[in-house]
Amino acid sequence: CRPNGSAEQRFLAYINNPYVDNATIAAEEYTASFLLTRGPYAWIGYGWRNPGTSFYPRPSQWDEDFGVPLETCAEEVSN
């Protein structure tokens, strides 16, 4: 989380959903984590799945437009 850090210059494919086959189970938390950690080049979704398996539900939060990140994330030191 540094201005002009390497994470700001690379894309992020946020696909580490704790519920691998159903992102709607923890959609709010999963989407919030994505929004807090994303840079300017990021997307959220499923990773590769075998196309012969079942349908993977898409959370409605993934279709909302939250805009662009306003600034680089920052770590605060606790006292």
PDB file of N, CA and C in Angstrom:
ATOM      1  N   CYS A   1       0.822  -1.189   0.000  1.00  0.00           N
ATOM      2  CA  CYS A   1       0.000   0.000   0.000  1.00  0.00           C
ATOM      3  C   CYS A   1       0.864   1.249   0.000  1.00  0.00           C
ATOM      4  N   ARG A   2       1.579   1.441  -1.071  1.00  0.00           N
ATOM      5  CA  ARG A   2       2.426   2.633  -1.204  1.00  0.00           C
ATOM      6  C   ARG A   2       2.057   3.364  -2.473  1.00  0.00           C
ATOM      7  N   PRO A   3       2.066   4.675  -2.465  1.00  0.00           N
ATOM      8  CA  PRO A   3       1.855   5.419  -3.712  1.00  0.00           C
ATOM      9  C   PRO A   3       2.901   4.996  -4.742  1.00  0.00           C
ATOM     10  N   ASN A   4       2.450   4.738  -5.952  1.00  0.00           N
ATOM     11  CA  ASN A   4       3.305   4.286  -7.043  1.00  0.00           C
ATOM     12  C   ASN A   4       3.986   2.954  -6.771  1.00  0.00           C
ATOM     13  N   GLY A   5       3.466   2.166  -5.834  1.00  0.00           N
ATOM     14  CA  GLY A   5       4.006   0.839  -5.557  1.00  0.00           C
ATOM     15  C   GLY A   5       3.676  -0.117  -6.691  1.00  0.00           C
ATOM     16  N   SER A   6       4.315  -1.261  -6.693  1.00  0.00           N
ATOM     17  CA  SER A   6       4.103  -2.214  -7.782  1.00  0.00           C
ATOM     18  C   SER A   6       2.657  -2.713  -7.830  1.00  0.00           C
ATOM     19  N   ALA A   7       1.990  -2.799  -6.684  1.00  0.00           N
ATOM     20  CA  ALA A   7       0.601  -3.247  -6.675  1.00  0.00           C
ATOM     21  C   ALA A   7      -0.315  -2.265  -7.402  1.00  0.00           C
ATOM     22  N   GLU A   8       0.058  -1.002  -7.423  1.00  0.00           N
ATOM     23  CA  GLU A   8      -0.737   0.013  -8.119  1.00  0.00           C
ATOM     24  C   GLU A   8      -0.591  -0.088  -9.639  1.00  0.00           C
ATOM     25  N   GLN A   9       0.458  -0.744 -10.089  1.00  0.00           N
ATOM     26  CA  GLN A   9       0.747  -0.802 -11.516  1.00  0.00           C
ATOM     27  C   GLN A   9       0.325  -2.118 -12.164  1.00  0.00           C
ATOM     28  N   ARG A  10      -0.109  -3.085 -11.373  1.00  0.00           N
ATOM     29  CA  ARG A  10      -0.490  -4.398 -11.896  1.00  0.00           C
ATOM     30  C   ARG A  10      -1.985  -4.634 -11.737  1.00  0.00           C
ATOM     31  N   PHE A  11      -2.496  -5.558 -12.519  1.00  0.00           N
ATOM     32  CA  PHE A  11      -3.911  -5.895 -12.389  1.00  0.00           C
ATOM     33  C   PHE A  11      -4.107  -6.855 -11.227  1.00  0.00           C
ATOM     34  N   LEU A  12      -5.314  -6.901 -10.706  1.00  0.00           N
ATOM     35  CA  LEU A  12      -5.683  -7.815  -9.638  1.00  0.00           C
ATOM     36  C   LEU A  12      -6.935  -8.560 -10.061  1.00  0.00           C
ATOM     37  N   ALA A  13      -6.823  -9.853 -10.173  1.00  0.00           N
ATOM     38  CA  ALA A  13      -7.984 -10.703 -10.408  1.00  0.00           C
ATOM     39  C   ALA A  13      -8.380 -11.271  -9.054  1.00  0.00           C
ATOM     40  N   TYR A  14      -9.421 -10.725  -8.465  1.00  0.00           N
ATOM     41  CA  TYR A  14      -9.843 -11.106  -7.121  1.00  0.00           C
ATOM     42  C   TYR A  14     -10.783 -12.299  -7.225  1.00  0.00           C
ATOM     43  N   ILE A  15     -10.212 -13.496  -7.086  1.00  0.00           N
ATOM     44  CA  ILE A  15     -10.992 -14.719  -7.298  1.00  0.00           C
ATOM     45  C   ILE A  15     -10.872 -15.694  -6.124  1.00  0.00           C
ATOM     46  N   ASN A  16     -10.414 -15.243  -4.983  1.00  0.00           N
ATOM     47  CA  ASN A  16     -10.210 -16.131  -3.842  1.00  0.00           C
ATOM     48  C   ASN A  16     -11.414 -16.167  -2.919  1.00  0.00           C
ATOM     49  N   ASN A  17     -12.552 -16.451  -3.476  1.00  0.00           N
ATOM     50  CA  ASN A  17     -13.776 -16.531  -2.701  1.00  0.00           C
ATOM     51  C   ASN A  17     -13.698 -17.700  -1.721  1.00  0.00           C
ATOM     52  N   PRO A  18     -13.976 -17.483  -0.430  1.00  0.00           N
ATOM     53  CA  PRO A  18     -13.922 -18.584   0.535  1.00  0.00           C
ATOM     54  C   PRO A  18     -14.955 -19.676   0.249  1.00  0.00           C
ATOM     55  N   TYR A  19     -16.035 -19.336  -0.428  1.00  0.00           N
ATOM     56  CA  TYR A  19     -17.031 -20.337  -0.819  1.00  0.00           C
ATOM     57  C   TYR A  19     -16.883 -20.524  -2.332  1.00  0.00           C
ATOM     58  N   VAL A  20     -16.009 -21.408  -2.708  1.00  0.00           N
ATOM     59  CA  VAL A  20     -15.541 -21.547  -4.081  1.00  0.00           C
ATOM     60  C   VAL A  20     -16.659 -21.637  -5.115  1.00  0.00           C
ATOM     61  N   ASP A  21     -17.710 -22.351  -4.822  1.00  0.00           N
ATOM     62  CA  ASP A  21     -18.761 -22.568  -5.816  1.00  0.00           C
ATOM     63  C   ASP A  21     -19.972 -21.659  -5.661  1.00  0.00           C
ATOM     64  N   ASN A  22     -19.979 -20.786  -4.662  1.00  0.00           N
ATOM     65  CA  ASN A  22     -21.144 -19.928  -4.475  1.00  0.00           C
ATOM     66  C   ASN A  22     -20.745 -18.643  -3.758  1.00  0.00           C
ATOM     67  N   ALA A  23     -20.412 -17.628  -4.517  1.00  0.00           N
ATOM     68  CA  ALA A  23     -19.969 -16.353  -3.946  1.00  0.00           C
ATOM     69  C   ALA A  23     -21.111 -15.580  -3.297  1.00  0.00           C
ATOM     70  N   THR A  24     -22.355 -16.011  -3.484  1.00  0.00           N
ATOM     71  CA  THR A  24     -23.468 -15.294  -2.871  1.00  0.00           C
ATOM     72  C   THR A  24     -23.554 -15.553  -1.365  1.00  0.00           C
ATOM     73  N   ILE A  25     -22.876 -16.580  -0.862  1.00  0.00           N
ATOM     74  CA  ILE A  25     -22.943 -16.917   0.568  1.00  0.00           C
ATOM     75  C   ILE A  25     -22.364 -15.791   1.412  1.00  0.00           C
ATOM     76  N   ALA A  26     -21.225 -15.251   1.040  1.00  0.00           N
ATOM     77  CA  ALA A  26     -20.588 -14.176   1.800  1.00  0.00           C
ATOM     78  C   ALA A  26     -20.319 -12.989   0.878  1.00  0.00           C
ATOM     79  N   ALA A  27     -21.283 -12.664   0.052  1.00  0.00           N
ATOM     80  CA  ALA A  27     -21.101 -11.641  -0.982  1.00  0.00           C
ATOM     81  C   ALA A  27     -20.730 -10.278  -0.425  1.00  0.00           C
ATOM     82  N   GLU A  28     -21.365  -9.861   0.661  1.00  0.00           N
ATOM     83  CA  GLU A  28     -21.075  -8.539   1.230  1.00  0.00           C
ATOM     84  C   GLU A  28     -19.616  -8.454   1.686  1.00  0.00           C
ATOM     85  N   GLU A  29     -19.164  -9.455   2.438  1.00  0.00           N
ATOM     86  CA  GLU A  29     -17.804  -9.453   2.963  1.00  0.00           C
ATOM     87  C   GLU A  29     -16.779  -9.582   1.841  1.00  0.00           C
ATOM     88  N   TYR A  30     -17.059 -10.452   0.898  1.00  0.00           N
ATOM     89  CA  TYR A  30     -16.142 -10.692  -0.218  1.00  0.00           C
ATOM     90  C   TYR A  30     -16.001  -9.434  -1.072  1.00  0.00           C
ATOM     91  N   THR A  31     -17.100  -8.765  -1.349  1.00  0.00           N
ATOM     92  CA  THR A  31     -17.075  -7.536  -2.139  1.00  0.00           C
ATOM     93  C   THR A  31     -16.374  -6.422  -1.369  1.00  0.00           C
ATOM     94  N   ALA A  32     -16.607  -6.317  -0.075  1.00  0.00           N
ATOM     95  CA  ALA A  32     -15.947  -5.298   0.744  1.00  0.00           C
ATOM     96  C   ALA A  32     -14.438  -5.501   0.748  1.00  0.00           C
ATOM     97  N   SER A  33     -13.985  -6.730   0.892  1.00  0.00           N
ATOM     98  CA  SER A  33     -12.546  -7.010   0.854  1.00  0.00           C
ATOM     99  C   SER A  33     -11.944  -6.594  -0.478  1.00  0.00           C
ATOM    100  N   PHE A  34     -12.648  -6.890  -1.544  1.00  0.00           N
ATOM    101  CA  PHE A  34     -12.187  -6.492  -2.876  1.00  0.00           C
ATOM    102  C   PHE A  34     -12.067  -4.971  -2.983  1.00  0.00           C
ATOM    103  N   LEU A  35     -13.096  -4.262  -2.551  1.00  0.00           N
ATOM    104  CA  LEU A  35     -13.090  -2.804  -2.666  1.00  0.00           C
ATOM    105  C   LEU A  35     -11.987  -2.164  -1.827  1.00  0.00           C
ATOM    106  N   LEU A  36     -11.656  -2.757  -0.684  1.00  0.00           N
ATOM    107  CA  LEU A  36     -10.615  -2.207   0.181  1.00  0.00           C
ATOM    108  C   LEU A  36      -9.206  -2.464  -0.339  1.00  0.00           C
ATOM    109  N   THR A  37      -9.021  -3.512  -1.107  1.00  0.00           N
ATOM    110  CA  THR A  37      -7.671  -3.896  -1.526  1.00  0.00           C
ATOM    111  C   THR A  37      -7.381  -3.673  -3.003  1.00  0.00           C
ATOM    112  N   ARG A  38      -8.352  -3.274  -3.775  1.00  0.00           N
ATOM    113  CA  ARG A  38      -8.140  -3.143  -5.220  1.00  0.00           C
ATOM    114  C   ARG A  38      -7.342  -1.901  -5.574  1.00  0.00           C
ATOM    115  N   GLY A  39      -6.715  -1.980  -6.687  1.00  0.00           N
ATOM    116  CA  GLY A  39      -6.043  -0.832  -7.274  1.00  0.00           C
ATOM    117  C   GLY A  39      -6.843  -0.383  -8.486  1.00  0.00           C
ATOM    118  N   PRO A  40      -6.233   0.391  -9.359  1.00  0.00           N
ATOM    119  CA  PRO A  40      -6.966   0.902 -10.515  1.00  0.00           C
ATOM    120  C   PRO A  40      -7.261  -0.156 -11.580  1.00  0.00           C
ATOM    121  N   TYR A  41      -6.583  -1.293 -11.541  1.00  0.00           N
ATOM    122  CA  TYR A  41      -6.780  -2.343 -12.542  1.00  0.00           C
ATOM    123  C   TYR A  41      -7.191  -3.627 -11.841  1.00  0.00           C
ATOM    124  N   ALA A  42      -8.470  -3.765 -11.540  1.00  0.00           N
ATOM    125  CA  ALA A  42      -8.912  -4.930 -10.785  1.00  0.00           C
ATOM    126  C   ALA A  42     -10.297  -5.374 -11.221  1.00  0.00           C
ATOM    127  N   TRP A  43     -10.565  -6.648 -11.067  1.00  0.00           N
ATOM    128  CA  TRP A  43     -11.914  -7.155 -11.276  1.00  0.00           C
ATOM    129  C   TRP A  43     -12.170  -8.296 -10.314  1.00  0.00           C
ATOM    130  N   ILE A  44     -13.438  -8.550 -10.086  1.00  0.00           N
ATOM    131  CA  ILE A  44     -13.855  -9.580  -9.137  1.00  0.00           C
ATOM    132  C   ILE A  44     -14.641 -10.639  -9.896  1.00  0.00           C
ATOM    133  N   GLY A  45     -14.495 -11.869  -9.478  1.00  0.00           N
ATOM    134  CA  GLY A  45     -15.232 -12.941 -10.137  1.00  0.00           C
ATOM    135  C   GLY A  45     -14.724 -14.310  -9.733  1.00  0.00           C
ATOM    136  N   TYR A  46     -15.076 -15.295 -10.514  1.00  0.00           N
ATOM    137  CA  TYR A  46     -14.629 -16.665 -10.291  1.00  0.00           C
ATOM    138  C   TYR A  46     -13.370 -16.915 -11.100  1.00  0.00           C
ATOM    139  N   GLY A  47     -12.525 -17.808 -10.594  1.00  0.00           N
ATOM    140  CA  GLY A  47     -11.380 -18.271 -11.359  1.00  0.00           C
ATOM    141  C   GLY A  47     -11.849 -19.324 -12.351  1.00  0.00           C
ATOM    142  N   TRP A  48     -10.934 -20.053 -12.905  1.00  0.00           N
ATOM    143  CA  TRP A  48     -11.283 -21.103 -13.867  1.00  0.00           C
ATOM    144  C   TRP A  48     -12.110 -22.172 -13.188  1.00  0.00           C
ATOM    145  N   ARG A  49     -13.187 -22.531 -13.832  1.00  0.00           N
ATOM    146  CA  ARG A  49     -14.044 -23.618 -13.370  1.00  0.00           C
ATOM    147  C   ARG A  49     -14.307 -24.544 -14.541  1.00  0.00           C
ATOM    148  N   ASN A  50     -14.443 -25.798 -14.253  1.00  0.00           N
ATOM    149  CA  ASN A  50     -14.751 -26.776 -15.282  1.00  0.00           C
ATOM    150  C   ASN A  50     -16.117 -26.452 -15.885  1.00  0.00           C
ATOM    151  N   PRO A  51     -16.182 -26.166 -17.183  1.00  0.00           N
ATOM    152  CA  PRO A  51     -17.465 -25.779 -17.776  1.00  0.00           C
ATOM    153  C   PRO A  51     -18.525 -26.871 -17.738  1.00  0.00           C
ATOM    154  N   GLY A  52     -18.140 -28.100 -17.481  1.00  0.00           N
ATOM    155  CA  GLY A  52     -19.110 -29.189 -17.415  1.00  0.00           C
ATOM    156  C   GLY A  52     -19.812 -29.285 -16.078  1.00  0.00           C
ATOM    157  N   THR A  53     -19.417 -28.453 -15.111  1.00  0.00           N
ATOM    158  CA  THR A  53     -20.045 -28.502 -13.793  1.00  0.00           C
ATOM    159  C   THR A  53     -21.219 -27.534 -13.734  1.00  0.00           C
ATOM    160  N   SER A  54     -21.748 -27.357 -12.539  1.00  0.00           N
ATOM    161  CA  SER A  54     -22.952 -26.549 -12.373  1.00  0.00           C
ATOM    162  C   SER A  54     -22.705 -25.052 -12.573  1.00  0.00           C
ATOM    163  N   PHE A  55     -23.792 -24.304 -12.602  1.00  0.00           N
ATOM    164  CA  PHE A  55     -23.776 -22.850 -12.741  1.00  0.00           C
ATOM    165  C   PHE A  55     -23.241 -22.220 -11.451  1.00  0.00           C
ATOM    166  N   TYR A  56     -22.478 -21.155 -11.569  1.00  0.00           N
ATOM    167  CA  TYR A  56     -21.938 -20.465 -10.403  1.00  0.00           C
ATOM    168  C   TYR A  56     -22.698 -19.166 -10.200  1.00  0.00           C
ATOM    169  N   PRO A  57     -23.415 -19.032  -9.092  1.00  0.00           N
ATOM    170  CA  PRO A  57     -24.233 -17.838  -8.849  1.00  0.00           C
ATOM    171  C   PRO A  57     -23.391 -16.570  -8.785  1.00  0.00           C
ATOM    172  N   ARG A  58     -23.913 -15.497  -9.346  1.00  0.00           N
ATOM    173  CA  ARG A  58     -23.236 -14.209  -9.364  1.00  0.00           C
ATOM    174  C   ARG A  58     -23.933 -13.276  -8.368  1.00  0.00           C
ATOM    175  N   PRO A  59     -23.199 -12.800  -7.356  1.00  0.00           N
ATOM    176  CA  PRO A  59     -23.799 -11.880  -6.395  1.00  0.00           C
ATOM    177  C   PRO A  59     -24.220 -10.572  -7.071  1.00  0.00           C
ATOM    178  N   SER A  60     -25.324 -10.007  -6.655  1.00  0.00           N
ATOM    179  CA  SER A  60     -25.800  -8.750  -7.243  1.00  0.00           C
ATOM    180  C   SER A  60     -24.823  -7.607  -6.988  1.00  0.00           C
ATOM    181  N   GLN A  61     -24.032  -7.704  -5.905  1.00  0.00           N
ATOM    182  CA  GLN A  61     -23.053  -6.656  -5.602  1.00  0.00           C
ATOM    183  C   GLN A  61     -22.022  -6.511  -6.723  1.00  0.00           C
ATOM    184  N   TRP A  62     -21.747  -7.577  -7.447  1.00  0.00           N
ATOM    185  CA  TRP A  62     -20.738  -7.533  -8.509  1.00  0.00           C
ATOM    186  C   TRP A  62     -21.216  -6.720  -9.706  1.00  0.00           C
ATOM    187  N   ASP A  63     -22.487  -6.434  -9.768  1.00  0.00           N
ATOM    188  CA  ASP A  63     -23.022  -5.646 -10.880  1.00  0.00           C
ATOM    189  C   ASP A  63     -23.210  -4.172 -10.522  1.00  0.00           C
ATOM    190  N   GLU A  64     -22.879  -3.794  -9.305  1.00  0.00           N
ATOM    191  CA  GLU A  64     -22.973  -2.393  -8.895  1.00  0.00           C
ATOM    192  C   GLU A  64     -21.720  -1.642  -9.323  1.00  0.00           C
ATOM    193  N   ASP A  65     -21.875  -0.371  -9.620  1.00  0.00           N
ATOM    194  CA  ASP A  65     -20.739   0.468  -9.982  1.00  0.00           C
ATOM    195  C   ASP A  65     -20.311   1.263  -8.756  1.00  0.00           C
ATOM    196  N   PHE A  66     -19.186   0.881  -8.164  1.00  0.00           N
ATOM    197  CA  PHE A  66     -18.683   1.556  -6.976  1.00  0.00           C
ATOM    198  C   PHE A  66     -17.693   2.664  -7.327  1.00  0.00           C
ATOM    199  N   GLY A  67     -17.471   2.898  -8.598  1.00  0.00           N
ATOM    200  CA  GLY A  67     -16.536   3.932  -9.020  1.00  0.00           C
ATOM    201  C   GLY A  67     -15.096   3.453  -8.956  1.00  0.00           C
ATOM    202  N   VAL A  68     -14.190   4.394  -9.020  1.00  0.00           N
ATOM    203  CA  VAL A  68     -12.760   4.084  -9.006  1.00  0.00           C
ATOM    204  C   VAL A  68     -12.206   4.299  -7.604  1.00  0.00           C
ATOM    205  N   PRO A  69     -11.089   3.654  -7.269  1.00  0.00           N
ATOM    206  CA  PRO A  69     -10.474   3.906  -5.968  1.00  0.00           C
ATOM    207  C   PRO A  69     -10.119   5.386  -5.822  1.00  0.00           C
ATOM    208  N   LEU A  70     -10.354   5.951  -4.659  1.00  0.00           N
ATOM    209  CA  LEU A  70     -10.097   7.375  -4.447  1.00  0.00           C
ATOM    210  C   LEU A  70      -8.649   7.674  -4.099  1.00  0.00           C
ATOM    211  N   GLU A  71      -7.987   6.730  -3.448  1.00  0.00           N
ATOM    212  CA  GLU A  71      -6.587   6.920  -3.087  1.00  0.00           C
ATOM    213  C   GLU A  71      -5.960   5.572  -2.783  1.00  0.00           C
ATOM    214  N   THR A  72      -4.651   5.566  -2.616  1.00  0.00           N
ATOM    215  CA  THR A  72      -3.938   4.349  -2.285  1.00  0.00           C
ATOM    216  C   THR A  72      -4.277   3.944  -0.860  1.00  0.00           C
ATOM    217  N   CYS A  73      -4.394   2.641  -0.622  1.00  0.00           N
ATOM    218  CA  CYS A  73      -4.671   2.186   0.740  1.00  0.00           C
ATOM    219  C   CYS A  73      -3.494   2.559   1.640  1.00  0.00           C
ATOM    220  N   ALA A  74      -3.738   2.622   2.920  1.00  0.00           N
ATOM    221  CA  ALA A  74      -2.698   2.979   3.879  1.00  0.00           C
ATOM    222  C   ALA A  74      -2.838   2.117   5.117  1.00  0.00           C
ATOM    223  N   GLU A  75      -1.716   1.753   5.681  1.00  0.00           N
ATOM    224  CA  GLU A  75      -1.712   0.965   6.903  1.00  0.00           C
ATOM    225  C   GLU A  75      -1.500   1.901   8.083  1.00  0.00           C
ATOM    226  N   GLU A  76      -2.329   1.751   9.096  1.00  0.00           N
ATOM    227  CA  GLU A  76      -2.204   2.574  10.286  1.00  0.00           C
ATOM    228  C   GLU A  76      -1.562   1.772  11.391  1.00  0.00           C
ATOM    229  N   VAL A  77      -0.704   2.405  12.133  1.00  0.00           N
ATOM    230  CA  VAL A  77      -0.030   1.759  13.257  1.00  0.00           C
ATOM    231  C   VAL A  77      -0.914   1.898  14.479  1.00  0.00           C
ATOM    232  N   SER A  78      -1.157   0.774  15.164  1.00  0.00           N
ATOM    233  CA  SER A  78      -1.961   0.841  16.390  1.00  0.00           C
ATOM    234  C   SER A  78      -1.037   1.085  17.575  1.00  0.00           C
ATOM    235  N   ASN A  79      -1.535   1.809  18.542  1.00  0.00           N
ATOM    236  CA  ASN A  79      -0.739   2.130  19.750  1.00  0.00           C
ATOM    237  C   ASN A  79      -1.077   1.201  20.865  1.00  0.00           C
TER     238      ASN A  79
END
